[in-house]
Structure formats: C-alpha cells, structure tokens
mmCIF file of C-alpha atoms in Angstrom:
data_model
loop_
_atom_site.group_PDB
_atom_site.id
_atom_site.type_symbol
_atom_site.label_atom_id
_atom_site.label_comp_id
_atom_site.label_asym_id
_atom_site.label_seq_id
_atom_site.Cartn_x
_atom_site.Cartn_y
_atom_site.Cartn_z
ATOM 1 C CA TYR A 1 0.000 0.000 0.000
ATOM 2 C CA ASN A 2 2.852 2.404 0.850
ATOM 3 C CA GLY A 3 4.379 1.864 -2.590
ATOM 4 C CA LEU A 4 1.232 2.990 -4.436
ATOM 5 C CA GLY A 5 0.746 6.442 -5.937
ATOM 6 C CA GLU A 6 -1.854 8.895 -4.645
ATOM 7 C CA SER A 7 -4.382 8.109 -7.385
ATOM 8 C CA GLN A 8 -3.933 4.372 -6.808
ATOM 9 C CA LYS A 9 -4.400 4.828 -3.050
ATOM 10 C CA ARG A 10 -7.633 6.766 -3.606
ATOM 11 C CA ALA A 11 -8.909 4.098 -6.010
ATOM 12 C CA PHE A 12 -7.988 1.406 -3.480
ATOM 13 C CA GLU A 13 -9.831 3.257 -0.696
ATOM 14 C CA ARG A 14 -12.918 3.833 -2.874
ATOM 15 C CA THR A 15 -12.996 0.148 -3.731
ATOM 16 C CA GLY A 16 -12.734 -0.747 -0.046
ATOM 17 C CA TYR A 17 -15.532 1.631 0.912
ATOM 18 C CA GLY A 18 -17.685 0.265 -1.911
ATOM 19 C CA LEU A 19 -17.212 -3.336 -0.774
ATOM 20 C CA LEU A 20 -17.935 -2.319 2.821
ATOM 21 C CA GLY A 21 -21.135 -0.575 1.677
ATOM 22 C CA VAL A 22 -22.308 -3.668 -0.211
ATOM 23 C CA PHE A 23 -21.526 -5.838 2.840
ATOM 24 C CA LEU A 24 -23.509 -3.537 5.179
ATOM 25 C CA LEU A 25 -26.492 -3.562 2.807
ATOM 26 C CA MET A 26 -26.503 -7.360 2.584
ATOM 27 C CA LEU A 27 -25.741 -7.988 6.274
ATOM 28 C CA PRO A 28 -29.300 -8.202 7.731
ATOM 29 C CA TRP A 29 -30.345 -10.819 5.184
ATOM 30 C CA ILE A 30 -27.182 -12.839 5.862
ATOM 31 C CA VAL A 31 -27.450 -12.902 9.665
ATOM 32 C CA GLY A 32 -31.241 -13.265 10.079
ATOM 33 C CA THR A 33 -33.892 -11.617 12.247
ATOM 34 C CA PHE A 34 -32.375 -11.981 15.727
ATOM 35 C CA LEU A 35 -28.927 -10.669 14.808
ATOM 36 C CA SER A 36 -30.554 -7.885 12.772
ATOM 37 C CA GLU A 37 -32.295 -6.810 15.986
ATOM 38 C CA VAL A 38 -28.929 -6.879 17.800
ATOM 39 C CA LEU A 39 -27.338 -4.838 15.003
ATOM 40 C CA SER A 40 -30.191 -2.306 15.191
ATOM 41 C CA ASN A 41 -29.602 -1.865 18.938
ATOM 42 C CA VAL A 42 -25.873 -1.467 18.297
ATOM 43 C CA GLY A 43 -26.672 1.106 15.602
ATOM 44 C CA LEU A 44 -28.785 3.189 17.995
ATOM 45 C CA TYR A 45 -25.881 3.327 20.448
ATOM 46 C CA VAL A 46 -23.463 4.187 17.637
ATOM 47 C CA LEU A 47 -25.785 7.039 16.703
ATOM 48 C CA MET A 48 -25.846 8.361 20.275
ATOM 49 C CA ALA A 49 -22.101 7.868 20.725
ATOM 50 C CA LEU A 50 -21.363 9.840 17.547
ATOM 51 C CA GLY A 51 -23.283 12.735 19.092
ATOM 52 C CA LEU A 52 -21.777 12.453 22.566
ATOM 53 C CA ASN A 53 -18.326 12.195 20.984
ATOM 54 C CA ILE A 54 -18.711 15.840 19.941
ATOM 55 C CA ALA A 55 -19.081 16.955 23.560
ATOM 56 C CA VAL A 56 -16.752 14.442 25.239
ATOM 57 C CA GLY A 57 -14.256 13.341 22.586
ATOM 58 C CA LEU A 58 -13.753 16.655 20.793
ATOM 59 C CA ALA A 59 -14.669 19.376 23.295
ATOM 60 C CA GLY A 60 -13.684 17.504 26.468
ATOM 61 C CA LEU A 61 -17.028 18.169 28.211
ATOM 62 C CA LEU A 62 -17.911 15.215 30.446
ATOM 63 C CA ASP A 63 -21.671 14.848 29.940
ATOM 64 C CA LEU A 64 -23.352 12.162 32.078
ATOM 65 C CA GLY A 65 -26.876 13.339 31.267
ATOM 66 C CA TYR A 66 -26.931 12.505 27.571
ATOM 67 C CA VAL A 67 -29.982 10.282 28.073
ATOM 68 C CA THR A 68 -31.948 13.550 28.433
ATOM 69 C CA ASN A 69 -31.666 14.214 24.688
ATOM 70 C CA PHE A 70 -32.575 10.606 23.919
ATOM 71 C CA ALA A 71 -35.691 10.867 26.113
ATOM 72 C CA VAL A 72 -36.807 14.210 24.647
ATOM 73 C CA GLY A 73 -36.542 12.881 21.086
ATOM 74 C CA ALA A 74 -38.510 9.750 21.996
ATOM 75 C CA TYR A 75 -41.261 11.565 23.918
ATOM 76 C CA VAL A 76 -41.763 14.209 21.224
ATOM 77 C CA MET A 77 -42.074 11.474 18.599
ATOM 78 C CA GLY A 78 -44.401 9.421 20.818
ATOM 79 C CA LEU A 79 -46.701 12.285 21.815
ATOM 80 C CA LEU A 80 -47.115 13.664 18.302
ATOM 81 C CA THR A 81 -47.550 10.386 16.415
ATOM 82 C CA SER A 82 -49.250 8.034 18.897
ATOM 83 C CA THR A 83 -52.781 6.942 18.051
ATOM 84 C CA GLY A 84 -53.481 6.313 21.749
ATOM 85 C CA PRO A 85 -55.359 8.635 24.148
ATOM 86 C CA LEU A 86 -52.292 10.831 24.819
ATOM 87 C CA GLY A 87 -51.133 11.192 21.209
ATOM 88 C CA ARG A 88 -52.106 13.491 18.393
ATOM 89 C CA GLY A 89 -52.062 10.691 15.831
ATOM 90 C CA GLU A 90 -52.405 12.814 12.706
ATOM 91 C CA PHE A 91 -48.670 13.400 12.207
ATOM 92 C CA SER A 92 -46.283 11.046 10.440
ATOM 93 C CA PHE A 93 -42.837 9.873 11.539
ATOM 94 C CA TRP A 94 -41.066 11.849 8.799
ATOM 95 C CA LEU A 95 -42.847 15.074 9.714
ATOM 96 C CA ILE A 96 -42.056 14.798 13.436
ATOM 97 C CA LEU A 97 -38.470 13.543 13.002
ATOM 98 C CA PRO A 98 -36.977 17.039 12.513
ATOM 99 C CA VAL A 99 -39.186 18.314 15.369
ATOM 100 C CA SER A 100 -37.698 15.648 17.682
ATOM 101 C CA ILE A 101 -34.161 16.593 16.653
ATOM 102 C CA ILE A 102 -34.761 20.331 17.120
ATOM 103 C CA SER A 103 -36.471 19.718 20.489
ATOM 104 C CA ALA A 104 -33.440 17.750 21.688
ATOM 105 C CA MET A 105 -31.101 20.506 20.454
ATOM 106 C CA ILE A 106 -33.114 23.132 22.344
ATOM 107 C CA THR A 107 -32.962 20.940 25.451
ATOM 108 C CA GLY A 108 -29.197 20.559 25.048
ATOM 109 C CA PHE A 109 -28.817 24.320 24.674
ATOM 110 C CA LEU A 110 -30.957 25.112 27.720
ATOM 111 C CA LEU A 111 -29.238 22.534 29.927
ATOM 112 C CA ALA A 112 -25.823 23.847 28.856
ATOM 113 C CA LEU A 113 -26.539 27.402 30.039
ATOM 114 C CA PRO A 114 -26.260 26.728 33.821
ATOM 115 C CA VAL A 115 -23.054 24.657 33.495
ATOM 116 C CA LEU A 116 -20.955 26.846 31.196
ATOM 117 C CA ARG A 117 -18.559 27.808 33.999
ATOM 118 C CA MET A 118 -18.186 24.250 35.312
ATOM 119 C CA ARG A 119 -15.373 21.864 34.465
ATOM 120 C CA GLY A 120 -14.390 18.258 35.084
ATOM 121 C CA ASP A 121 -16.111 16.452 37.927
ATOM 122 C CA TYR A 122 -18.463 19.347 38.697
ATOM 123 C CA LEU A 123 -19.715 19.357 35.105
ATOM 124 C CA ALA A 124 -20.224 15.581 35.207
ATOM 125 C CA ILE A 125 -22.241 15.767 38.439
ATOM 126 C CA ALA A 126 -24.392 18.650 37.147
ATOM 127 C CA THR A 127 -25.230 16.875 33.863
ATOM 128 C CA LEU A 128 -25.897 13.678 35.807
ATOM 129 C CA GLY A 129 -28.458 15.618 37.826
ATOM 130 C CA PHE A 130 -30.189 16.827 34.651
ATOM 131 C CA GLY A 131 -30.583 13.247 33.449
ATOM 132 C CA GLU A 132 -32.152 12.198 36.742
ATOM 133 C CA ILE A 133 -34.468 15.242 36.767
ATOM 134 C CA ILE A 134 -35.835 14.308 33.329
ATOM 135 C CA ARG A 135 -36.359 10.672 34.376
ATOM 136 C CA LEU A 136 -38.186 11.650 37.565
ATOM 137 C CA LEU A 137 -40.335 14.176 35.704
ATOM 138 C CA ALA A 138 -41.306 11.455 33.228
ATOM 139 C CA LEU A 139 -42.310 9.231 36.175
ATOM 140 C CA SER A 140 -44.126 11.939 38.122
ATOM 141 C CA ASP A 141 -47.889 12.088 38.618
ATOM 142 C CA TRP A 142 -47.675 15.822 37.924
ATOM 143 C CA LEU A 143 -46.947 15.270 34.217
ATOM 144 C CA ALA A 144 -48.801 11.952 33.938
ATOM 145 C CA PRO A 145 -51.905 13.492 32.271
ATOM 146 C CA TYR A 146 -49.653 14.849 29.507
ATOM 147 C CA ILE A 147 -46.923 12.232 28.988
ATOM 148 C CA GLY A 148 -48.395 9.118 30.610
ATOM 149 C CA GLY A 149 -46.259 8.849 33.745
ATOM 150 C CA ALA A 150 -45.255 5.290 34.625
ATOM 151 C CA GLN A 151 -47.778 3.975 32.068
ATOM 152 C CA GLY A 152 -45.792 5.540 29.238
ATOM 153 C CA ILE A 153 -47.043 6.234 25.724
ATOM 154 C CA LEU A 154 -48.483 3.394 23.655
ATOM 155 C CA PHE A 155 -49.611 2.844 20.069
ATOM 156 C CA ILE A 156 -46.709 4.653 18.386
ATOM 157 C CA PRO A 157 -46.990 3.782 14.672
ATOM 158 C CA LYS A 158 -44.145 2.402 12.582
ATOM 159 C CA PRO A 159 -42.517 4.665 9.977
ATOM 160 C CA GLN A 160 -43.681 4.171 6.432
ATOM 161 C CA ILE A 161 -42.854 5.414 2.952
ATOM 162 C CA GLY A 162 -46.039 5.296 0.907
ATOM 163 C CA SER A 163 -47.358 1.775 1.365
ATOM 164 C CA PHE A 164 -43.965 0.451 2.522
ATOM 165 C CA VAL A 165 -44.003 0.012 6.327
ATOM 166 C CA ILE A 166 -40.763 -0.243 8.297
ATOM 167 C CA ASP A 167 -41.877 -2.893 10.766
ATOM 168 C CA THR A 168 -39.220 -5.634 10.900
ATOM 169 C CA PRO A 169 -35.694 -5.723 12.385
ATOM 170 C CA GLN A 170 -34.203 -5.916 8.878
ATOM 171 C CA LYS A 171 -36.093 -2.815 7.733
ATOM 172 C CA PHE A 172 -35.244 -0.870 10.891
ATOM 173 C CA TYR A 173 -31.604 -1.827 10.346
ATOM 174 C CA TYR A 174 -31.590 0.163 7.098
ATOM 175 C CA LEU A 175 -33.274 3.178 8.712
ATOM 176 C CA ILE A 176 -30.734 3.197 11.547
ATOM 177 C CA LEU A 177 -27.859 2.612 9.111
ATOM 178 C CA ALA A 178 -28.957 5.640 7.063
ATOM 179 C CA ALA A 179 -29.147 7.784 10.230
ATOM 180 C CA CYS A 180 -25.662 6.613 11.299
ATOM 181 C CA MET A 181 -24.230 7.404 7.844
ATOM 182 C CA ILE A 182 -25.642 10.947 7.970
ATOM 183 C CA MET A 183 -24.276 11.496 11.478
ATOM 184 C CA LEU A 184 -20.952 9.944 10.466
ATOM 185 C CA PHE A 185 -20.633 12.401 7.559
ATOM 186 C CA ILE A 186 -21.420 15.340 9.874
ATOM 187 C CA SER A 187 -18.919 14.097 12.484
ATOM 188 C CA VAL A 188 -16.116 13.747 9.937
ATOM 189 C CA ARG A 189 -16.810 17.255 8.621
ATOM 190 C CA LEU A 190 -16.833 18.655 12.158
ATOM 191 C CA ASN A 191 -13.568 16.873 12.983
ATOM 192 C CA ASN A 192 -11.804 18.645 10.129
ATOM 193 C CA SER A 193 -13.535 22.006 10.525
ATOM 194 C CA ARG A 194 -12.432 25.226 12.211
ATOM 195 C CA THR A 195 -15.018 24.597 14.943
ATOM 196 C CA GLY A 196 -13.651 21.101 15.524
ATOM 197 C CA ARG A 197 -10.139 22.516 15.945
ATOM 198 C CA GLN A 198 -11.480 24.996 18.480
ATOM 199 C CA TRP A 199 -13.138 22.182 20.436
ATOM 200 C CA MET A 200 -9.905 20.163 20.443
ATOM 201 C CA ALA A 201 -7.910 23.184 21.621
ATOM 202 C CA MET A 202 -10.446 23.749 24.397
ATOM 203 C CA ARG A 203 -10.252 20.074 25.356
ATOM 204 C CA GLU A 204 -6.472 20.241 25.770
ATOM 205 C CA ASP A 205 -6.387 23.502 27.749
ATOM 206 C CA GLU A 206 -9.432 25.733 28.101
ATOM 207 C CA ASP A 207 -7.490 28.683 29.528
ATOM 208 C CA ALA A 208 -4.936 28.576 26.726
ATOM 209 C CA ALA A 209 -7.722 28.285 24.134
ATOM 210 C CA GLY A 210 -9.420 31.375 25.600
ATOM 211 C CA ALA A 211 -6.109 33.274 25.577
ATOM 212 C CA MET A 212 -5.731 32.460 21.869
ATOM 213 C CA GLY A 213 -9.029 34.187 21.111
ATOM 214 C CA ILE A 214 -11.413 31.218 21.087
ATOM 215 C CA ASP A 215 -14.832 32.053 22.537
ATOM 216 C CA THR A 216 -15.035 29.064 24.895
ATOM 217 C CA THR A 217 -18.581 29.899 26.034
ATOM 218 C CA LEU A 218 -19.898 29.805 22.471
ATOM 219 C CA ALA A 219 -17.856 26.680 21.715
ATOM 220 C CA LYS A 220 -19.357 24.859 24.724
ATOM 221 C CA LEU A 221 -22.907 25.871 23.804
ATOM 222 C CA LEU A 222 -22.347 24.696 20.238
ATOM 223 C CA ALA A 223 -20.888 21.373 21.406
ATOM 224 C CA PHE A 224 -23.793 20.613 23.758
ATOM 225 C CA THR A 225 -26.395 21.692 21.184
ATOM 226 C CA LEU A 226 -24.976 19.773 18.214
ATOM 227 C CA SER A 227 -24.289 16.633 20.263
ATOM 228 C CA ALA A 228 -27.927 16.658 21.444
ATOM 229 C CA ALA A 229 -29.194 16.392 17.856
ATOM 230 C CA SER A 230 -27.934 12.831 17.489
ATOM 231 C CA GLY A 231 -29.541 11.826 20.793
ATOM 232 C CA GLY A 232 -32.879 13.237 19.658
ATOM 233 C CA LEU A 233 -32.641 11.375 16.348
ATOM 234 C CA ALA A 234 -31.852 8.091 18.119
ATOM 235 C CA GLY A 235 -34.732 8.631 20.566
ATOM 236 C CA ALA A 236 -37.236 9.280 17.770
ATOM 237 C CA ILE A 237 -36.234 6.084 15.947
ATOM 238 C CA PHE A 238 -36.248 4.127 19.225
ATOM 239 C CA ALA A 239 -39.825 5.213 20.004
ATOM 240 C CA CYS A 240 -41.137 4.020 16.635
ATOM 241 C CA LYS A 241 -39.058 0.856 16.700
ATOM 242 C CA LEU A 242 -40.454 -0.173 20.087
ATOM 243 C CA GLY A 243 -43.991 1.102 19.455
ATOM 244 C CA ALA A 244 -44.219 2.295 23.061
ATOM 245 C CA ILE A 245 -42.014 4.244 25.475
ATOM 246 C CA PHE A 246 -41.753 4.101 29.262
ATOM 247 C CA PRO A 247 -39.718 6.188 31.730
ATOM 248 C CA HIS A 248 -37.585 3.227 32.802
ATOM 249 C CA SER A 249 -36.185 3.096 29.253
ATOM 250 C CA PHE A 250 -34.274 6.323 29.952
ATOM 251 C CA SER A 251 -32.193 5.459 32.988
ATOM 252 C CA LEU A 252 -28.703 6.647 33.879
ATOM 253 C CA LEU A 253 -27.328 3.375 32.495
ATOM 254 C CA ILE A 254 -27.992 4.652 28.948
ATOM 255 C CA SER A 255 -25.652 7.621 29.480
ATOM 256 C CA ILE A 256 -23.039 5.392 31.137
ATOM 257 C CA ASN A 257 -23.149 2.908 28.256
ATOM 258 C CA VAL A 258 -22.773 5.615 25.614
ATOM 259 C CA LEU A 259 -19.854 7.191 27.487
ATOM 260 C CA SER A 260 -18.259 3.745 27.948
ATOM 261 C CA ILE A 261 -18.467 3.136 24.195
ATOM 262 C CA ILE A 262 -16.475 6.312 23.547
ATOM 263 C CA ILE A 263 -13.861 5.503 26.194
ATOM 264 C CA VAL A 264 -13.457 1.842 25.203
ATOM 265 C CA GLY A 265 -13.438 2.585 21.475
ATOM 266 C CA GLY A 266 -11.031 5.513 21.831
ATOM 267 C CA MET A 267 -11.727 9.137 22.759
ATOM 268 C CA GLY A 268 -12.393 11.233 19.672
ATOM 269 C CA SER A 269 -12.128 8.221 17.341
ATOM 270 C CA ILE A 270 -15.056 7.653 14.970
ATOM 271 C CA PRO A 271 -14.035 4.079 13.964
ATOM 272 C CA GLY A 272 -13.472 3.427 17.670
ATOM 273 C CA ILE A 273 -17.125 4.240 18.377
ATOM 274 C CA VAL A 274 -18.283 1.467 16.047
ATOM 275 C CA VAL A 275 -15.822 -1.024 17.554
ATOM 276 C CA GLY A 276 -16.759 0.043 21.093
ATOM 277 C CA ALA A 277 -20.497 -0.333 20.398
ATOM 278 C CA LEU A 278 -19.989 -3.820 18.958
ATOM 279 C CA ALA A 279 -17.921 -4.790 22.008
ATOM 280 C CA LEU A 280 -20.129 -3.261 24.726
ATOM 281 C CA ILE A 281 -23.631 -3.572 23.232
ATOM 282 C CA GLY A 282 -23.380 -6.393 20.699
ATOM 283 C CA LEU A 283 -21.426 -8.933 22.767
ATOM 284 C CA PRO A 284 -23.669 -8.749 25.894
ATOM 285 C CA GLU A 285 -26.694 -9.369 23.645
ATOM 286 C CA LEU A 286 -25.013 -12.448 22.202
ATOM 287 C CA LEU A 287 -24.117 -13.660 25.713
ATOM 288 C CA ARG A 288 -27.693 -13.631 27.025
ATOM 289 C CA GLU A 289 -27.606 -17.410 27.426
ATOM 290 C CA PHE A 290 -25.060 -16.779 30.220
ATOM 291 C CA SER A 291 -27.517 -14.409 31.882
ATOM 292 C CA GLU A 292 -26.302 -15.010 35.425
ATOM 293 C CA SER A 293 -22.630 -14.328 34.741
ATOM 294 C CA ARG A 294 -22.577 -12.133 31.615
ATOM 295 C CA LEU A 295 -22.409 -8.839 33.537
ATOM 296 C CA LEU A 296 -19.538 -10.248 35.619
ATOM 297 C CA ILE A 297 -17.708 -11.178 32.400
ATOM 298 C CA TYR A 298 -18.581 -7.771 30.955
ATOM 299 C CA GLY A 299 -17.092 -5.919 33.943
ATOM 300 C CA ALA A 300 -13.965 -8.084 34.031
ATOM 301 C CA VAL A 301 -13.318 -7.511 30.329
ATOM 302 C CA LEU A 302 -13.684 -3.739 30.812
ATOM 303 C CA ILE A 303 -11.168 -3.745 33.676
ATOM 304 C CA VAL A 304 -8.653 -5.809 31.694
ATOM 305 C CA MET A 305 -9.097 -3.558 28.673
ATOM 306 C CA MET A 306 -8.506 -0.391 30.731
ATOM 307 C CA LEU A 307 -5.286 -1.911 32.125
ATOM 308 C CA VAL A 308 -3.973 -3.379 28.885
ATOM 309 C CA ARG A 309 -5.125 -0.783 26.350
ATOM 310 C CA PRO A 310 -6.076 2.492 28.078
ATOM 311 C CA GLN A 311 -6.045 4.449 24.798
ATOM 312 C CA GLY A 312 -9.035 2.438 23.524
ATOM 313 C CA LEU A 313 -9.530 -0.327 20.993
ATOM 314 C CA TRP A 314 -9.174 2.017 18.000
ATOM 315 C CA PRO A 315 -7.709 5.321 19.249
ATOM 316 C CA SER A 316 -7.673 8.492 17.187
ATOM 317 C CA ALA A 317 -4.353 9.532 15.648
ATOM 318 C CA VAL A 318 -4.141 12.536 18.008
ATOM 319 C CA HIS A 319 -4.564 10.450 21.164
ATOM 320 C CA GLN A 320 -2.172 7.804 19.832
ATOM 321 C CA ARG A 321 0.527 10.442 19.342
ATOM 322 C CA GLU A 322 -0.134 11.925 22.791
ATOM 323 C CA LEU A 323 0.204 8.490 24.401
ATOM 324 C CA VAL A 324 3.500 7.813 22.606
ATOM 325 C CA ASP A 325 4.849 11.218 23.609
ATOM 326 C CA ASP A 326 3.925 10.588 27.265
ATOM 327 C CA LEU A 327 5.777 7.280 27.420
ATOM 328 C CA PRO A 328 9.225 7.413 29.059
#
C-alpha cells in the first residue's frame, strides 16, 4: 500500500468503501432476524455515541446526562404520532423527526446554560443531575396526564414510505444505518472544521484556548447543542421501533453505556465508536444465554481492557501520538 501512488491509493480506498457498503447492505439478510435486531440496537448506540463524541471526545465536556436528549426525542415522537389517548395521531414519523431533533437541540442548549462555567467532575455531576431530573419528571404524577407517567405512551406507529411500512428488524436496520451514515458524515466534517479545531484546543487547555481568542462559552454551547441532535434522532427512531415508550427506558445506564463506548473505542475516534459499540452492546446481547454471569464477564473484560489498552480499541491519531509522547 505504501508503494502505491496517490491516485492508486484513492482508487484502493474507494474500492474498499464500496465493498464495505455492499456488505452492510446485505448484512441483515445474511445474519437473520435476531442478529438484525442486535445490530439495530448497536446502531442506535453508535448514533448516540457519535453525538456524545462531539461533547466528550472533541470538546472535552464530560456529559453524564446525555440520556436527556434521547428521552426528549422519543417523547416528542411518541406524543405527536401516537394513536393512543395521549397522542395526536395525525402526524407522520417523517414530519415529526426534525421536530424531535430540534427539540433535543433546544434541550441541550438550555441545559448547557447553567453549566458553562463548570469543568471536570463538577460538570459531570451537574449533567448527571439533569438526566435524573428528566427521568423523575417522566415518572411523576404531575406530568402523567400529559406524557403518561409510569404507564408511558403506547400505540406509536411504525414509519412508512407510501405503502412500505418499516416494521421488521431488517427494515429498521436500514433506517438506523442511514441515520448513522448521515451522522458519520457530519462528524467527519466537524472533525476537520475550524469549529472542531477549536473544540480540540479547548479540550487540551481551556485557559490557553481562551487566551488564543477562542470564545469558549460559544464553543461549549455549540458542542452541547450539536451533540444533542444525534440523541434526539436516536430517541425518535427508538420510540417508533419499540412502538411504546416508558420512563424506565431512559435510565442513567444509557448515558453510562454511551460514554463507555467512547472511552473503550477511543476518545475522539469515529471508527473506535463502532468497535466500542460492537464490544459493549453487541457482545452482551449475544451472551444472554449466560444471563447469570454475563455482567460479571462484561465488567472483568472492561477492567482488563482499561489496564492493557487504556487508549481504547481504536484510538484516534491525536490520542495515539499523545500516548506515545507521554511514554518514558
């Protein structure tokens, strides 16, 4: 590969991407219904991790309340499309999808305002509190007449295009794959953009970034707002995929899992997110037959991985260089 010219390298890469695309399109029909369901769940976490990676991996903002954006996207989709007593029923999935995304972005913006001056552990604790507030509000009797309380929202219709209804794991796989591809394109563009460079500078040293003329307040607001969009998109798809949503679906564990995917895959690494999601979400699903010991195995593997490969399974080039430079 190193001996090839630039044009040959590009042709080689295009061929590789083309073969990968064909493989991803054929995958659900190769693996069957059950594994397609597992892949769809992995895809939802990849989608959320791509969004959280903006705040955590690029901007260095430790957000433990990311499930808030996921919940807002799901509840907006459920309330406006459900044919049950709480829903409006007359709106379609495609019409409400951008509304769910924008609602999550507004939520991300509003929740970022009180924590702009916080850093590190204090920021993590504050965002953790936001996630718990949203969960308790969803469970409360106060909002039960509007969002269902512990009973949740039922009768959420499946997405459809004309007469084609997306109602099987294989069909949902393609919807989630398309959403991941769009978010992947946006993430790559952000990585290489001026804004992405500002986030990375702020992640390394916020005071130095401010001294260089970067508006850190605006950069933080932008990071929280843009990262929330992916959570809202994942929540909207999740609501239609399940057909019903309940408050217990939006626990703290969701945020922890998404953050773990980024750390295990490699901070700031987009390929690492996919590898991390397969390792942390896909493998436990496949190990359900060992239900009594699978979480023990899961925890032990995480500990070993942190000791053996702290940079992640597929670290970004920047973090790989930093690790090498730090070695004696």
